[in-house]
C-alpha positions as a Markdown table, in Angstrom:
| # | Residue | x | y | z |
|---|---|---|---|---|
| 1 | Unk | -11.6 | -200.2 | -16.9 |
| 2 | Unk | -10.9 | -203.0 | -14.5 |
| 3 | Unk | -13.0 | -206.2 | -14.7 |
| 4 | Unk | -13.7 | -208.4 | -11.7 |
| 5 | Unk | -15.1 | -211.9 | -12.0 |
| 6 | Unk | -17.5 | -212.9 | -9.3 |
| 7 | Unk | -19.8 | -215.9 | -8.7 |
| 8 | Unk | -23.5 | -215.4 | -9.3 |
| 9 | Unk | -25.6 | -218.0 | -7.6 |
| 10 | Unk | -29.2 | -218.3 | -8.8 |
| 11 | Unk | -31.6 | -220.2 | -6.6 |
| 12 | Unk | -34.3 | -222.2 | -8.4 |
| 13 | Unk | -37.2 | -224.2 | -7.0 |
| 14 | Unk | -35.7 | -227.1 | -5.2 |
| 15 | Unk | -32.2 | -226.6 | -6.5 |
| 16 | Unk | -29.5 | -224.0 | -6.9 |
| 17 | Unk | -27.0 | -223.4 | -9.7 |
| 18 | Unk | -24.0 | -221.1 | -9.9 |
| 19 | Unk | -22.4 | -219.5 | -12.9 |
| 20 | Unk | -19.6 | -217.0 | -13.4 |
| 21 | Unk | -20.3 | -213.6 | -14.9 |
| 22 | Unk | -17.7 | -211.0 | -15.9 |
| 23 | Unk | -18.9 | -207.8 | -14.3 |
| 24 | Unk | -17.5 | -204.3 | -14.8 |
| 25 | Unk | -16.2 | -203.1 | -11.4 |
| 26 | Unk | -14.8 | -199.6 | -11.4 |
| 27 | Unk | -15.1 | -196.4 | -9.4 |
| 28 | Unk | -15.3 | -194.1 | -12.4 |
| 29 | Unk | -17.0 | -194.4 | -15.7 |
| 30 | Unk | -17.0 | -192.0 | -18.7 |
| 31 | Unk | -20.5 | -191.1 | -19.7 |
| 32 | Unk | -21.0 | -191.2 | -23.5 |
| 33 | Unk | -20.2 | -188.1 | -25.4 |
| 34 | Unk | -23.6 | -188.5 | -27.0 |
| 35 | Unk | -26.1 | -190.7 | -25.2 |
| 36 | Unk | -28.3 | -192.7 | -27.6 |
| 37 | Unk | -31.2 | -194.2 | -25.6 |
| 38 | Unk | -34.1 | -196.4 | -26.6 |
| 39 | Unk | -37.2 | -195.3 | -24.6 |
| 40 | Unk | -38.2 | -198.2 | -22.4 |
| 41 | Unk | -35.8 | -200.3 | -24.4 |
| 42 | Unk | -37.2 | -199.0 | -27.7 |
| 43 | Unk | -40.9 | -199.7 | -27.5 |
| 44 | Unk | -41.5 | -198.7 | -31.1 |
| 45 | Unk | -39.7 | -201.9 | -32.1 |
| 46 | Unk | -39.9 | -204.3 | -29.1 |
| 47 | Unk | -42.1 | -204.9 | -26.1 |
| 48 | Unk | -41.3 | -202.2 | -23.6 |
| 49 | Unk | -39.1 | -202.6 | -20.6 |
| 50 | Unk | -38.3 | -206.3 | -21.4 |
| 51 | Unk | -35.0 | -208.1 | -21.4 |
| 52 | Unk | -35.3 | -208.8 | -25.2 |
| 53 | Unk | -35.9 | -205.1 | -25.8 |
| 54 | Unk | -32.7 | -204.1 | -23.9 |
| 55 | Unk | -30.6 | -206.7 | -25.8 |
| 56 | Unk | -32.0 | -205.5 | -29.1 |
| 57 | Unk | -31.2 | -201.9 | -28.1 |
| 58 | Unk | -27.6 | -203.0 | -27.4 |
| 59 | Unk | -27.5 | -204.7 | -30.9 |
| 60 | Unk | -28.6 | -201.4 | -32.5 |
| 61 | Unk | -25.7 | -199.5 | -30.8 |
| 62 | Unk | -27.5 | -197.8 | -27.9 |
| 63 | Unk | -25.0 | -196.4 | -25.4 |
| 64 | Unk | -27.6 | -196.2 | -22.6 |
| 65 | Unk | -30.5 | -198.4 | -21.7 |
| 66 | Unk | -33.5 | -196.4 | -20.6 |
| 67 | Unk | -36.1 | -198.1 | -18.3 |
| 68 | Unk | -38.7 | -197.6 | -15.6 |
| 69 | Unk | -39.0 | -199.2 | -12.1 |
| 70 | Unk | -41.8 | -199.8 | -9.7 |
| 71 | Unk | -41.8 | -201.5 | -6.3 |
| 72 | Unk | -44.0 | -204.5 | -5.8 |
| 73 | Unk | -46.0 | -205.4 | -2.7 |
| 74 | Unk | -43.2 | -207.8 | -1.6 |
| 75 | Unk | -40.6 | -205.1 | -2.2 |
| 76 | Unk | -39.1 | -206.4 | -5.4 |
| 77 | Unk | -37.9 | -203.8 | -7.9 |
| 78 | Unk | -39.8 | -204.5 | -11.1 |
| 79 | Unk | -39.0 | -203.0 | -14.5 |
| 80 | Unk | -42.3 | -201.5 | -15.7 |
| 81 | Unk | -43.7 | -198.1 | -16.5 |
| 82 | Unk | -47.4 | -197.9 | -15.7 |
| 83 | Unk | -48.9 | -197.8 | -12.2 |
| 84 | Unk | -51.4 | -200.4 | -13.3 |
| 85 | Unk | -51.0 | -203.3 | -15.8 |
| 86 | Unk | -52.3 | -202.0 | -19.1 |
| 87 | Unk | -55.1 | -203.6 | -21.1 |
| 88 | Unk | -53.6 | -201.8 | -24.1 |
| 89 | Unk | -50.6 | -204.1 | -24.5 |
| 90 | Unk | -50.8 | -206.9 | -21.8 |
| 91 | Unk | -52.7 | -210.1 | -21.5 |
| 92 | Unk | -53.7 | -211.9 | -18.3 |
| 93 | Unk | -51.9 | -215.1 | -17.1 |
| 94 | Unk | -54.3 | -217.2 | -19.2 |
| 95 | Unk | -53.5 | -215.2 | -22.3 |
| 96 | Unk | -56.8 | -213.4 | -22.4 |
| 97 | Unk | -57.5 | -209.7 | -22.9 |
| 98 | Unk | -57.7 | -207.6 | -19.8 |
| 99 | Unk | -61.1 | -205.8 | -20.0 |
| 100 | Unk | -60.8 | -202.0 | -20.2 |
| 101 | Unk | -63.0 | -201.9 | -17.1 |
| 102 | Unk | -60.1 | -203.5 | -15.3 |
| 103 | Unk | -57.6 | -200.8 | -16.3 |
| 104 | Unk | -57.1 | -200.0 | -12.6 |
| 105 | Unk | -57.5 | -203.4 | -11.2 |
| 106 | Unk | -53.9 | -204.5 | -11.2 |
| 107 | Unk | -51.8 | -201.9 | -9.3 |
| 108 | Unk | -48.1 | -203.0 | -9.4 |
| 109 | Unk | -47.5 | -201.8 | -5.9 |
| 110 | Unk | -50.4 | -204.0 | -4.7 |
| 111 | Unk | -49.1 | -207.2 | -6.3 |
| 112 | Unk | -46.4 | -209.7 | -5.3 |
| 113 | Unk | -43.8 | -210.1 | -8.0 |
| 114 | Unk | -44.7 | -213.8 | -8.6 |
| 115 | Unk | -48.2 | -212.8 | -9.6 |
| 116 | Unk | -47.0 | -209.9 | -11.7 |
| 117 | Unk | -44.6 | -212.1 | -13.7 |
| 118 | Unk | -47.5 | -214.3 | -14.9 |
| 119 | Unk | -48.9 | -211.6 | -17.1 |
| 120 | Unk | -48.0 | -211.7 | -20.8 |
| 121 | Unk | -46.2 | -208.6 | -22.0 |
| 122 | Unk | -45.5 | -208.6 | -25.7 |
| 123 | Unk | -47.9 | -211.0 | -27.4 |
| 124 | Unk | -50.8 | -208.5 | -27.9 |
| 125 | Unk | -50.8 | -206.3 | -30.9 |
| 126 | Unk | -50.2 | -202.7 | -29.7 |
| 127 | Unk | -51.8 | -200.3 | -32.2 |
| 128 | Unk | -49.8 | -197.3 | -30.8 |
| 129 | Unk | -46.6 | -199.1 | -32.1 |
| 130 | Unk | -47.5 | -201.2 | -35.1 |
| 131 | Unk | -43.8 | -202.0 | -35.9 |
| 132 | Unk | -43.3 | -203.6 | -32.4 |
| 133 | Unk | -42.2 | -207.2 | -32.7 |
| 134 | Unk | -44.6 | -209.6 | -31.0 |
| 135 | Unk | -43.3 | -212.1 | -28.6 |
| 136 | Unk | -44.4 | -213.5 | -25.3 |
| 137 | Unk | -42.4 | -211.8 | -22.5 |
| 138 | Unk | -42.9 | -210.6 | -19.0 |
| 139 | Unk | -42.1 | -207.8 | -16.5 |
| 140 | Unk | -38.6 | -208.6 | -15.2 |
| 141 | Unk | -37.1 | -207.7 | -11.9 |
| 142 | Unk | -34.3 | -205.1 | -12.2 |
| 143 | Unk | -31.7 | -207.5 | -10.8 |
| 144 | Unk | -32.6 | -210.1 | -13.4 |
| 145 | Unk | -32.5 | -207.6 | -16.2 |
| 146 | Unk | -29.0 | -206.4 | -15.1 |
| 147 | Unk | -27.7 | -209.9 | -15.0 |
| 148 | Unk | -29.0 | -210.7 | -18.5 |
| 149 | Unk | -27.6 | -207.5 | -19.9 |
| 150 | Unk | -24.2 | -207.9 | -18.4 |
| 151 | Unk | -24.0 | -211.5 | -19.6 |
| 152 | Unk | -25.1 | -210.4 | -23.1 |
| 153 | Unk | -22.4 | -207.8 | -23.2 |
| 154 | Unk | -19.8 | -210.4 | -22.2 |
| 155 | Unk | -21.1 | -213.0 | -24.8 |
| 156 | Unk | -21.2 | -210.5 | -27.6 |
| 157 | Unk | -18.0 | -208.5 | -26.7 |
| 158 | Unk | -19.9 | -205.3 | -26.9 |
| 159 | Unk | -19.0 | -202.1 | -24.9 |
| 160 | Unk | -20.4 | -201.6 | -21.5 |
| 161 | Unk | -23.6 | -199.6 | -21.6 |
| 162 | Unk | -25.1 | -197.2 | -19.1 |
| 163 | Unk | -28.4 | -197.7 | -17.3 |
| 164 | Unk | -30.9 | -194.8 | -17.2 |
| 165 | Unk | -33.3 | -196.0 | -14.5 |
| 166 | Unk | -36.5 | -194.1 | -13.7 |
| 167 | Unk | -38.3 | -194.2 | -10.3 |
| 168 | Unk | -42.0 | -194.2 | -11.0 |
| 169 | Unk | -43.5 | -192.5 | -8.0 |
| 170 | Unk | -45.3 | -189.4 | -6.9 |
| 171 | Unk | -46.5 | -187.8 | -3.7 |
| 172 | Unk | -50.1 | -188.6 | -4.7 |
| 173 | Unk | -49.2 | -192.3 | -5.0 |
| 174 | Unk | -47.4 | -192.7 | -1.7 |
| 175 | Unk | -48.7 | -195.8 | 0.2 |
| 176 | Unk | -50.9 | -197.0 | -2.6 |
| 177 | Unk | -49.0 | -196.8 | -5.9 |
| 178 | Unk | -45.5 | -196.5 | -4.6 |
| 179 | Unk | -43.6 | -196.5 | -1.3 |
| 180 | Unk | -42.2 | -193.4 | 0.3 |
| 181 | Unk | -39.1 | -192.0 | -1.5 |
| 182 | Unk | -36.6 | -193.2 | 1.1 |
| 183 | Unk | -37.8 | -196.8 | 0.8 |
| 184 | Unk | -37.9 | -196.6 | -3.0 |
| 185 | Unk | -34.3 | -195.4 | -3.2 |
| 186 | Unk | -33.1 | -197.9 | -0.6 |
| 187 | Unk | -34.6 | -200.9 | -2.5 |
| 188 | Unk | -33.4 | -199.6 | -5.8 |
| 189 | Unk | -29.8 | -198.9 | -4.6 |
| 190 | Unk | -29.6 | -202.3 | -2.9 |
| 191 | Unk | -30.1 | -204.0 | -6.3 |
| 192 | Unk | -27.7 | -201.6 | -8.1 |
| 193 | Unk | -24.9 | -202.0 | -5.5 |
| 194 | Unk | -25.4 | -205.8 | -5.3 |
| 195 | Unk | -24.9 | -206.1 | -9.1 |
| 196 | Unk | -21.9 | -203.8 | -9.1 |
| 197 | Unk | -23.1 | -201.4 | -11.8 |
| 198 | Unk | -23.3 | -198.1 | -9.8 |
| 199 | Unk | -20.7 | -196.2 | -11.9 |
| 200 | Unk | -22.8 | -196.9 | -15.0 |
| 201 | Unk | -26.1 | -195.8 | -13.5 |
| 202 | Unk | -28.2 | -192.7 | -13.9 |
| 203 | Unk | -31.3 | -192.4 | -11.8 |
| 204 | Unk | -34.0 | -190.2 | -13.4 |
| 205 | Unk | -37.3 | -189.1 | -12.1 |
| 206 | Unk | -40.1 | -186.6 | -12.3 |
| 207 | Unk | -40.5 | -187.0 | -8.6 |
| 208 | Unk | -37.8 | -184.7 | -7.2 |
| 209 | Unk | -38.0 | -186.3 | -3.8 |
| 210 | Unk | -36.2 | -189.5 | -4.9 |
| 211 | Unk | -33.5 | -187.5 | -6.6 |
| 212 | Unk | -33.1 | -185.4 | -3.4 |
| 213 | Unk | -32.7 | -188.6 | -1.3 |
| 214 | Unk | -30.1 | -189.9 | -3.8 |
| 215 | Unk | -28.2 | -186.5 | -3.7 |
| 216 | Unk | -28.1 | -186.7 | 0.1 |
| 217 | Unk | -27.4 | -190.4 | 0.7 |
| 218 | Unk | -25.7 | -191.5 | -2.5 |
| 219 | Unk | -24.0 | -188.3 | -3.7 |
| 220 | Unk | -21.8 | -190.3 | -6.2 |
| 221 | Unk | -24.8 | -191.6 | -8.1 |
| 222 | Unk | -25.7 | -189.6 | -11.3 |
| 223 | Unk | -29.1 | -188.0 | -11.3 |
| 224 | Unk | -31.4 | -186.8 | -14.1 |
| 225 | Unk | -34.3 | -184.5 | -13.5 |
| 226 | Unk | -37.2 | -185.2 | -15.8 |
| 227 | Unk | -39.3 | -182.1 | -16.6 |
| 228 | Unk | -42.4 | -181.4 | -18.6 |
| 229 | Unk | -43.6 | -177.9 | -17.6 |
| 230 | Unk | -43.4 | -174.2 | -18.5 |
| 231 | Unk | -40.9 | -173.3 | -15.8 |
| 232 | Unk | -37.6 | -171.7 | -16.6 |
| 233 | Unk | -34.3 | -173.5 | -16.3 |
| 234 | Unk | -33.6 | -171.5 | -13.1 |
| 235 | Unk | -37.0 | -172.4 | -11.6 |
| 236 | Unk | -36.6 | -176.1 | -12.3 |
| 237 | Unk | -33.1 | -176.2 | -10.8 |
| 238 | Unk | -34.2 | -174.2 | -7.8 |
| 239 | Unk | -37.2 | -176.5 | -7.4 |
| 240 | Unk | -34.9 | -179.6 | -7.3 |
| 241 | Unk | -32.5 | -177.9 | -4.9 |
| 242 | Unk | -29.2 | -179.0 | -6.5 |
| 243 | Unk | -27.6 | -179.3 | -9.9 |
| 244 | Unk | -28.4 | -182.7 | -11.4 |
| 245 | Unk | -26.0 | -184.5 | -13.8 |
| 246 | Unk | -28.7 | -184.3 | -16.5 |
| 247 | Unk | -31.7 | -182.2 | -17.1 |
| 248 | Unk | -34.1 | -184.3 | -19.2 |
| 249 | Unk | -36.9 | -182.2 | -20.6 |
| 250 | Unk | -39.8 | -183.0 | -22.9 |
| 251 | Unk | -38.2 | -182.3 | -26.2 |
| 252 | Unk | -40.6 | -179.4 | -27.0 |
| 253 | Unk | -39.0 | -177.5 | -24.2 |
| 254 | Unk | -35.6 | -177.6 | -25.7 |
| 255 | Unk | -34.1 | -174.5 | -27.4 |
| 256 | Unk | -30.7 | -172.9 | -27.8 |
| 257 | Unk | -31.1 | -170.9 | -24.6 |
| 258 | Unk | -31.9 | -173.9 | -22.4 |
| 259 | Unk | -28.9 | -175.9 | -23.8 |
| 260 | Unk | -26.6 | -172.9 | -23.3 |
| 261 | Unk | -27.7 | -172.4 | -19.7 |
| 262 | Unk | -27.4 | -176.1 | -18.9 |
| 263 | Unk | -23.9 | -176.3 | -20.4 |
| 264 | Unk | -22.8 | -173.2 | -18.5 |
| 265 | Unk | -23.7 | -175.1 | -15.3 |
| 266 | Unk | -22.0 | -178.4 | -16.5 |
| 267 | Unk | -25.5 | -180.0 | -16.8 |
| 268 | Unk | -26.2 | -182.3 | -19.7 |
| 269 | Unk | -29.4 | -182.0 | -21.7 |
| 270 | Unk | -31.1 | -185.2 | -22.8 |
| 271 | Unk | -34.6 | -184.7 | -24.2 |
| 272 | Unk | -37.5 | -187.2 | -24.6 |
| 273 | Unk | -39.3 | -188.7 | -26.5 |
| 274 | Unk | -38.0 | -187.8 | -29.9 |
| 275 | Unk | -39.5 | -190.0 | -32.7 |
| 276 | Unk | -38.9 | -188.4 | -36.1 |
| 277 | Unk | -35.7 | -188.0 | -38.1 |
| 278 | Unk | -36.5 | -184.2 | -38.5 |
| 279 | Unk | -36.8 | -183.7 | -34.7 |
| 280 | Unk | -33.6 | -185.7 | -34.0 |
| 281 | Unk | -31.6 | -183.6 | -36.6 |
| 282 | Unk | -32.9 | -180.4 | -35.1 |
| 283 | Unk | -32.1 | -181.3 | -31.5 |
| 284 | Unk | -28.6 | -182.5 | -32.5 |
| 285 | Unk | -28.1 | -179.1 | -34.1 |
| 286 | Unk | -28.9 | -177.5 | -30.8 |
| 287 | Unk | -26.0 | -179.5 | -29.3 |
| 288 | Unk | -28.0 | -181.7 | -26.9 |
| 289 | Unk | -26.0 | -184.4 | -25.1 |
| 290 | Unk | -28.3 | -187.3 | -26.0 |
| 291 | Unk | -31.7 | -188.3 | -27.2 |
| 292 | Unk | -34.3 | -190.7 | -25.9 |
| 293 | Unk | -36.5 | -192.2 | -28.6 |
| 294 | Unk | -39.1 | -195.0 | -29.0 |
| 295 | Unk | -37.3 | -195.8 | -32.3 |
| 296 | Unk | -33.7 | -196.4 | -31.4 |
| 297 | Unk | -32.9 | -197.3 | -35.0 |
| 298 | Unk | -33.5 | -193.7 | -36.0 |
| 299 | Unk | -30.7 | -192.6 | -33.6 |
| 300 | Unk | -28.0 | -194.6 | -35.4 |
| 301 | Unk | -29.0 | -194.2 | -39.1 |
């Protein structure tokens, strides 16, 4: 792997500062033999989709950082899962609870990033994940997260990780909850290319349209088709219209036949979201190519 040093200039309010980051720049990258992935950074242990979660996942030995992206009103790529800011685990800019009646008040696509960043992600106890460490954090921009990860890898001397980045969009959400697929892909790829990490990126989605745009306009980018249905392997691949790098099914869909068919077509199988040692052991015995878990510590112990 060749490394190239480039100058990263970060503009702050009323001033600018520059620092040098060692960034991996290569045209090819070997995907992990087995991809250990913390779901949303490992939300069972850390506030989801945050920079501290990604750094902790690296410390645990994850080979791949799994995350979600939305587009904001001012066309920033934000790392967050839900269409709306969730009362379940977020607080408003004043640190107050978001009323359940406001569960659909704050649509990410209808907010500028500066407003989105003010909400507290991580301080509120989240009963779905009682082990989650509490800390005040925020929804980061993808570019900022990449910079922080790459700098962390350099500082700690850890191996380059892959990024598994989901596009959160759907035909039903077009124009209200997300932009059209072409715009989403364009904005996402602008960040990825600017940060020089394309060889280490997989783009995943339930929305086949974004993957189809990538396949057509960015054929070198690895794609992962997320599925949670009762269709056969053949039906899902026909629906997508091309062979993805990865088929990423809900783990209950995985059996020996599915793994065999994928491997015969040189397609990797990486199921989600696998949260018990028993399920992890059973899936590894089926020869899957990776696992996505809310509890990344289970993947390495």
